[in-house]
Amino acid sequence: MDVPTNAPEHCPGTESEQAGKADACAGCDNQQVCASGQTKLPDPNLPFITQRMSTVKRKILVLSGKGGVGKSTFTAQLAWAFAADDQLQTGIMDVDICGPSIPTILGIASEQVHSSSSGWSPVYVQDNLGVMSVGFMLPSSHDAIMWRGPKKNGLISQFLKDVDWGDLDYLLVDTPPGTSDEHLSIVQYLKESGIDGAILITTPQEVALQDVRREIDFCRKVGIRIIGLVENMSGFVCPSCKTESQIFKPSTGGGKKLAQDTGIELLGSIPLDPRIGKSADYGVSFIDEYPDSPASIAYLDIIDRIKVILGDQ
Ligand code: SF4
């Protein structure tokens, strides 16, 4: 029997004939959706997800073709950069089931998720930046997750359905590397609510670019708009002597050439800065700590481009 987290005690189940009509349904937040009959369709989660996501203005997927390109660090720093504007409410949903690192990067790994009558509450890094992560569900950050497809998909649908984000301007969804069942689930579950687009993260090396090409193909096949490409670890500027060197060589032209070849916008290039990793280790905002660094300026420029592309500025 499917019973949402925010259902009252005697919920008859959202797929039952009594859904939305039973005495227990009086006053339940889901009554309208349940009474509409949509919850008896093949996937009863969809109407709840659509209802929950209706308070989230922009839903952006962060994708990378392979691991190790700094996707989660990018997502965290981007969220911090969005949240630097206290007029904006920002959220991160970390569904990187293989390696949920967002709580550690944001310095909230020891926090626990609380559930209330309105669903699961995100963990707040600051007043306008909330986070929900698979990592909060693990007994310890050293625990491996060995879940099969249906369980992974069940967790993703539960995250989308049960997290009480409230009114959000931007929700960044940090996904696992590559294109897997989880990506297809997210796309299916958010189809009705609408995904505003995807940001693809790569490094300048050909090996990373090859995987991003697959990611581009995936987005095009499932009809997700690509907001743009971000080249991470793009050159290294020594914080002391300011000399720039190429650690990950763009032997085939890097993100710039890929963007030209595919007609996708290169939103920006973020230089490798050892202080980004250090900020992630200490769970602090790199942009707040080093606002004048080339990487911080790159993050803020990327946000400006995202807003322009989405028509928010
Ligand atoms: S309205 Fe839906 S979720 Fe609420 S109690 Fe009734 S069947 Fe359960």
Short mmCIF file of C-alpha atoms and ligand atoms in Angstrom, two decimals:
data_model
loop_
_atom_site.label_atom_id
_atom_site.label_comp_id
_atom_site.label_asym_id
_atom_site.label_seq_id
_atom_site.Cartn_x
_atom_site.Cartn_y
_atom_site.Cartn_z
CA MET A 1 0.00 0.00 0.00
CA ASP A 2 1.44 3.36 -1.00
CA VAL A 3 1.22 5.92 1.81
CA PRO A 4 3.01 9.28 1.46
CA THR A 5 5.14 10.51 4.37
CA ASN A 6 2.77 13.39 5.00
CA ALA A 7 -0.41 11.27 5.04
CA PRO A 8 -2.43 11.01 8.26
CA GLU A 9 -2.46 7.85 10.36
CA HIS A 10 -5.46 6.10 8.81
CA CYS A 11 -4.63 6.82 5.16
CA PRO A 12 -6.38 4.14 3.06
CA GLY A 13 -3.51 4.15 0.52
CA THR A 14 -3.21 6.38 -2.51
CA GLU A 15 -4.12 3.60 -4.93
CA SER A 16 -7.26 2.50 -3.08
CA GLU A 17 -10.78 3.25 -4.26
CA GLN A 18 -11.21 5.33 -1.11
CA ALA A 19 -8.19 7.55 -1.84
CA GLY A 20 -9.12 11.17 -1.25
CA LYS A 21 -12.66 10.21 -0.13
CA ALA A 22 -12.18 8.35 3.17
CA ASP A 23 -12.82 10.06 6.51
CA ALA A 24 -9.06 10.00 7.14
CA CYS A 25 -8.55 12.11 4.00
CA ALA A 26 -10.37 15.12 5.43
CA GLY A 27 -7.78 17.86 5.84
CA CYS A 28 -4.94 15.85 4.25
CA ASP A 29 -2.66 17.97 2.02
CA ASN A 30 -2.95 15.37 -0.74
CA GLN A 31 -6.73 15.17 -0.84
CA GLN A 32 -7.15 16.99 -4.13
CA VAL A 33 -4.53 14.86 -5.92
CA CYS A 34 -5.88 11.60 -4.47
CA ALA A 35 -9.51 12.46 -5.24
CA SER A 36 -8.59 13.29 -8.85
CA GLY A 37 -7.98 9.59 -9.54
CA GLN A 38 -4.49 10.24 -11.00
CA THR A 39 -2.88 8.20 -8.23
CA LYS A 40 -4.47 5.06 -9.67
CA LEU A 41 -2.56 5.51 -12.94
CA PRO A 42 0.49 3.25 -13.66
CA ASP A 43 2.86 5.38 -11.56
CA PRO A 44 1.02 6.76 -8.51
CA ASN A 45 4.09 8.83 -7.55
CA LEU A 46 3.85 11.22 -10.46
CA PRO A 47 0.95 13.43 -9.29
CA PHE A 48 2.57 13.78 -5.85
CA ILE A 49 5.92 14.71 -7.38
CA THR A 50 4.25 17.27 -9.62
CA GLN A 51 2.38 18.71 -6.64
CA ARG A 52 5.56 18.87 -4.52
CA MET A 53 7.65 20.41 -7.27
CA SER A 54 5.08 23.10 -7.99
CA THR A 55 6.79 25.35 -5.42
CA VAL A 56 10.20 24.98 -7.10
CA LYS A 57 10.71 27.58 -9.81
CA ARG A 58 13.81 26.23 -11.58
CA LYS A 59 14.99 22.63 -11.63
CA ILE A 60 18.50 22.17 -12.98
CA LEU A 61 20.34 18.86 -13.38
CA VAL A 62 24.12 18.81 -12.94
CA LEU A 63 25.58 16.02 -15.07
CA SER A 64 29.05 14.71 -15.78
CA GLY A 65 30.13 12.01 -18.19
CA LYS A 66 32.62 10.53 -15.75
CA GLY A 67 33.56 10.71 -12.09
CA GLY A 68 36.46 12.79 -10.81
CA VAL A 69 35.69 15.96 -12.77
CA GLY A 70 34.57 17.88 -9.68
CA LYS A 71 30.81 17.72 -10.33
CA SER A 72 29.68 17.73 -6.69
CA THR A 73 32.18 20.42 -5.71
CA PHE A 74 30.92 22.48 -8.64
CA THR A 75 27.27 21.92 -7.58
CA ALA A 76 28.03 22.97 -4.00
CA GLN A 77 29.97 26.07 -4.97
CA LEU A 78 27.35 27.05 -7.52
CA ALA A 79 24.62 26.70 -4.88
CA TRP A 80 26.63 28.81 -2.47
CA ALA A 81 27.06 31.40 -5.19
CA PHE A 82 23.28 31.45 -5.85
CA ALA A 83 22.64 31.71 -2.11
CA ALA A 84 24.98 34.70 -1.84
CA ASP A 85 21.90 36.60 -3.04
CA ASP A 86 19.70 36.52 0.06
CA GLN A 87 16.65 37.21 -2.10
CA LEU A 88 17.00 33.73 -3.62
CA GLN A 89 16.06 30.42 -2.05
CA THR A 90 18.31 27.64 -3.30
CA GLY A 91 18.28 23.87 -2.76
CA ILE A 92 20.54 20.97 -3.62
CA MET A 93 19.15 17.49 -4.09
CA ASP A 94 22.03 15.01 -4.05
CA VAL A 95 20.99 11.79 -5.75
CA ASP A 96 24.55 10.67 -6.48
CA ILE A 97 23.84 7.27 -4.97
CA CYS A 98 27.33 5.97 -5.84
CA GLY A 99 29.10 8.68 -3.84
CA PRO A 100 26.93 11.25 -2.08
CA SER A 101 29.60 13.80 -1.16
CA ILE A 102 27.50 16.98 -0.96
CA PRO A 103 26.97 16.83 2.85
CA THR A 104 30.73 16.63 3.43
CA ILE A 105 31.50 19.41 0.96
CA LEU A 106 28.95 21.64 2.66
CA GLY A 107 30.12 20.76 6.20
CA ILE A 108 26.82 19.14 7.23
CA ALA A 109 27.77 15.43 7.10
CA SER A 110 26.82 14.83 10.73
CA GLU A 111 23.33 16.32 10.36
CA GLN A 112 20.20 14.20 10.24
CA VAL A 113 17.05 14.58 8.25
CA HIS A 114 13.92 15.36 10.23
CA SER A 115 10.49 14.38 9.14
CA SER A 116 7.38 16.33 10.01
CA SER A 117 3.72 16.26 9.00
CA SER A 118 4.63 18.05 5.78
CA GLY A 119 7.40 15.61 4.78
CA TRP A 120 11.18 15.45 5.11
CA SER A 121 12.82 18.75 5.96
CA PRO A 122 16.01 19.63 4.08
CA VAL A 123 19.13 20.32 6.14
CA TYR A 124 19.89 24.05 6.01
CA VAL A 125 23.45 25.26 5.46
CA GLN A 126 22.16 28.80 5.83
CA ASP A 127 18.67 30.32 5.83
CA ASN A 128 18.37 30.29 2.04
CA LEU A 129 20.31 27.11 1.19
CA GLY A 130 18.72 23.72 1.93
CA VAL A 131 20.13 20.29 1.14
CA MET A 132 18.74 16.79 0.85
CA SER A 133 21.19 13.99 0.19
CA VAL A 134 21.33 10.24 0.01
CA GLY A 135 24.34 10.70 2.31
CA PHE A 136 22.03 11.64 5.20
CA MET A 137 20.43 8.21 4.96
CA LEU A 138 23.67 6.30 5.57
CA PRO A 139 24.79 5.27 9.06
CA SER A 140 28.33 6.48 8.28
CA SER A 141 30.11 8.27 5.44
CA HIS A 142 32.29 5.15 5.01
CA ASP A 143 29.31 2.92 4.23
CA ALA A 144 29.05 1.76 0.64
CA ILE A 145 25.68 1.76 -1.05
CA MET A 146 24.93 -1.43 -2.91
CA TRP A 147 21.39 -1.01 -4.02
CA ARG A 148 19.75 -2.48 -7.06
CA GLY A 149 17.77 -0.45 -9.58
CA PRO A 150 14.27 -0.57 -8.05
CA LYS A 151 15.51 0.50 -4.61
CA LYS A 152 17.52 3.37 -6.10
CA ASN A 153 14.54 4.50 -8.13
CA GLY A 154 12.30 4.22 -5.07
CA LEU A 155 14.60 6.53 -3.14
CA ILE A 156 14.70 9.06 -5.97
CA SER A 157 10.92 9.14 -6.24
CA GLN A 158 10.67 9.49 -2.47
CA PHE A 159 13.11 12.41 -2.49
CA LEU A 160 11.12 14.13 -5.21
CA LYS A 161 7.80 13.38 -3.56
CA ASP A 162 8.45 13.82 0.12
CA VAL A 163 11.04 16.57 0.61
CA ASP A 164 9.34 19.73 1.79
CA TRP A 165 11.39 22.40 -0.02
CA GLY A 166 8.88 25.17 0.42
CA ASP A 167 9.25 27.98 -2.15
CA LEU A 168 12.54 27.56 -4.01
CA ASP A 169 14.00 29.68 -6.78
CA TYR A 170 16.65 27.15 -7.85
CA LEU A 171 16.94 23.43 -7.18
CA LEU A 172 20.25 21.92 -8.31
CA VAL A 173 20.07 18.14 -8.70
CA ASP A 174 23.48 16.51 -8.32
CA THR A 175 23.29 13.24 -10.25
CA PRO A 176 25.65 10.23 -10.44
CA PRO A 177 28.33 10.29 -13.17
CA GLY A 178 27.39 8.82 -16.56
CA THR A 179 23.92 7.96 -17.77
CA SER A 180 22.21 5.31 -15.72
CA ASP A 181 18.80 4.18 -14.53
CA GLU A 182 18.83 6.98 -11.97
CA HIS A 183 19.02 9.60 -14.72
CA LEU A 184 16.14 8.04 -16.59
CA SER A 185 14.10 7.92 -13.38
CA ILE A 186 14.69 11.59 -12.65
CA VAL A 187 13.73 12.54 -16.18
CA GLN A 188 10.55 10.46 -16.03
CA TYR A 189 9.53 11.65 -12.58
CA LEU A 190 10.14 15.31 -13.41
CA LYS A 191 8.61 15.15 -16.88
CA GLU A 192 5.36 16.78 -15.81
CA SER A 193 6.92 19.27 -13.41
CA GLY A 194 9.44 20.29 -16.08
CA ILE A 195 13.23 20.22 -15.96
CA ASP A 196 14.58 23.64 -16.89
CA GLY A 197 17.81 22.21 -18.20
CA ALA A 198 21.10 20.48 -17.56
CA ILE A 199 24.59 21.77 -16.93
CA LEU A 200 27.32 19.42 -18.14
CA ILE A 201 30.65 19.36 -16.30
CA THR A 202 33.87 18.26 -17.91
CA THR A 203 37.61 18.70 -17.58
CA PRO A 204 39.72 19.74 -20.59
CA GLN A 205 41.04 16.21 -21.27
CA GLU A 206 39.81 14.19 -24.23
CA VAL A 207 38.92 11.24 -21.98
CA ALA A 208 36.41 13.45 -20.10
CA LEU A 209 35.13 15.12 -23.25
CA GLN A 210 34.34 11.75 -24.84
CA ASP A 211 32.06 10.90 -21.93
CA VAL A 212 30.40 14.30 -22.11
CA ARG A 213 29.52 13.63 -25.74
CA ARG A 214 27.52 10.61 -24.52
CA GLU A 215 25.84 12.84 -21.95
CA ILE A 216 24.90 15.32 -24.68
CA ASP A 217 23.43 12.45 -26.69
CA PHE A 218 21.43 11.32 -23.64
CA CYS A 219 20.01 14.81 -23.04
CA ARG A 220 19.02 15.14 -26.68
CA LYS A 221 17.38 11.71 -26.75
CA VAL A 222 15.29 12.29 -23.64
CA GLY A 223 14.52 15.90 -24.56
CA ILE A 224 16.36 17.75 -21.79
CA ARG A 225 17.51 21.20 -22.72
CA ILE A 226 21.26 21.67 -22.25
CA ILE A 227 21.84 25.02 -20.56
CA GLY A 228 25.55 24.77 -21.20
CA LEU A 229 28.90 23.21 -20.61
CA VAL A 230 31.33 24.04 -17.80
CA GLU A 231 35.01 23.24 -18.08
CA ASN A 232 36.31 22.49 -14.62
CA MET A 233 39.98 22.26 -13.58
CA SER A 234 40.74 24.45 -16.55
CA GLY A 235 44.34 25.48 -16.01
CA PHE A 236 46.05 26.03 -12.68
CA VAL A 237 46.86 29.49 -11.41
CA CYS A 238 49.45 29.34 -8.61
CA PRO A 239 48.00 31.34 -5.69
CA SER A 240 51.51 32.63 -4.85
CA CYS A 241 53.26 33.44 -8.12
CA LYS A 242 50.09 33.62 -10.33
CA THR A 243 51.77 31.54 -13.05
CA GLU A 244 49.22 29.55 -15.06
CA SER A 245 49.94 25.96 -16.08
CA GLN A 246 47.80 23.30 -17.76
CA ILE A 247 47.50 20.26 -15.49
CA PHE A 248 44.77 18.62 -17.57
CA LYS A 249 45.88 19.35 -21.10
CA PRO A 250 43.18 20.22 -23.65
CA SER A 251 44.86 18.03 -26.30
CA THR A 252 41.77 18.07 -28.53
CA GLY A 253 40.72 21.66 -27.88
CA GLY A 254 39.01 21.20 -24.49
CA GLY A 255 35.53 22.44 -23.63
CA LYS A 256 35.77 25.37 -26.01
CA LYS A 257 36.18 23.15 -29.07
CA LEU A 258 33.49 20.73 -27.84
CA ALA A 259 31.10 23.66 -27.39
CA GLN A 260 31.85 24.87 -30.93
CA ASP A 261 31.42 21.40 -32.42
CA THR A 262 28.12 20.70 -30.68
CA GLY A 263 26.58 24.18 -30.73
CA ILE A 264 26.32 24.15 -26.92
CA GLU A 265 27.32 27.24 -24.97
CA LEU A 266 30.46 27.08 -22.85
CA LEU A 267 29.11 28.77 -19.71
CA GLY A 268 32.57 29.20 -18.25
CA SER A 269 35.91 27.68 -17.34
CA ILE A 270 36.85 27.25 -13.71
CA PRO A 271 40.58 27.18 -12.98
CA LEU A 272 41.99 24.56 -10.68
CA ASP A 273 42.63 26.22 -7.34
CA PRO A 274 43.84 24.09 -4.40
CA ARG A 275 41.81 26.32 -2.08
CA ILE A 276 38.56 24.98 -3.64
CA GLY A 277 39.40 21.48 -2.39
CA LYS A 278 40.41 22.87 0.98
CA SER A 279 37.14 24.81 1.28
CA ALA A 280 35.26 21.58 0.46
CA ASP A 281 37.23 19.70 3.14
CA TYR A 282 36.34 22.34 5.72
CA GLY A 283 32.74 22.71 4.50
CA VAL A 284 33.02 26.45 3.81
CA SER A 285 32.04 28.55 0.84
CA PHE A 286 35.04 29.14 -1.43
CA ILE A 287 33.28 32.15 -2.94
CA ASP A 288 32.86 33.77 0.49
CA GLU A 289 36.44 32.95 1.50
CA TYR A 290 38.15 34.04 -1.72
CA PRO A 291 35.73 36.37 -3.51
CA ASP A 292 38.43 37.88 -5.76
CA SER A 293 39.90 34.59 -7.00
CA PRO A 294 39.53 33.80 -10.73
CA ALA A 295 37.49 30.68 -9.81
CA SER A 296 34.97 32.71 -7.75
CA ILE A 297 34.61 35.19 -10.57
CA ALA A 298 34.05 32.27 -12.97
CA TYR A 299 31.28 30.83 -10.72
CA LEU A 300 29.49 34.17 -10.53
CA ASP A 301 29.77 34.70 -14.30
CA ILE A 302 28.32 31.20 -14.85
CA ILE A 303 25.35 32.09 -12.64
CA ASP A 304 24.78 35.25 -14.64
CA ARG A 305 24.75 33.24 -17.87
CA ILE A 306 22.37 30.63 -16.41
CA LYS A 307 19.97 33.36 -15.34
CA VAL A 308 20.11 35.03 -18.74
CA ILE A 309 19.59 31.73 -20.59
CA LEU A 310 16.63 30.81 -18.36
CA GLY A 311 15.16 34.31 -18.76
CA ASP A 312 15.54 35.17 -15.08
CA GLN A 313 17.62 38.29 -15.67
S1 SF4 B 1 -5.87 12.11 0.72
FE1 SF4 B 1 -4.54 10.52 -0.15
S2 SF4 B 1 -2.68 10.57 1.09
FE2 SF4 B 1 -4.26 11.71 2.21
S3 SF4 B 1 -5.18 10.19 3.58
FE3 SF4 B 1 -6.41 10.19 1.74
S4 SF4 B 1 -5.53 8.61 0.44
FE4 SF4 B 1 -4.01 9.05 2.02
#
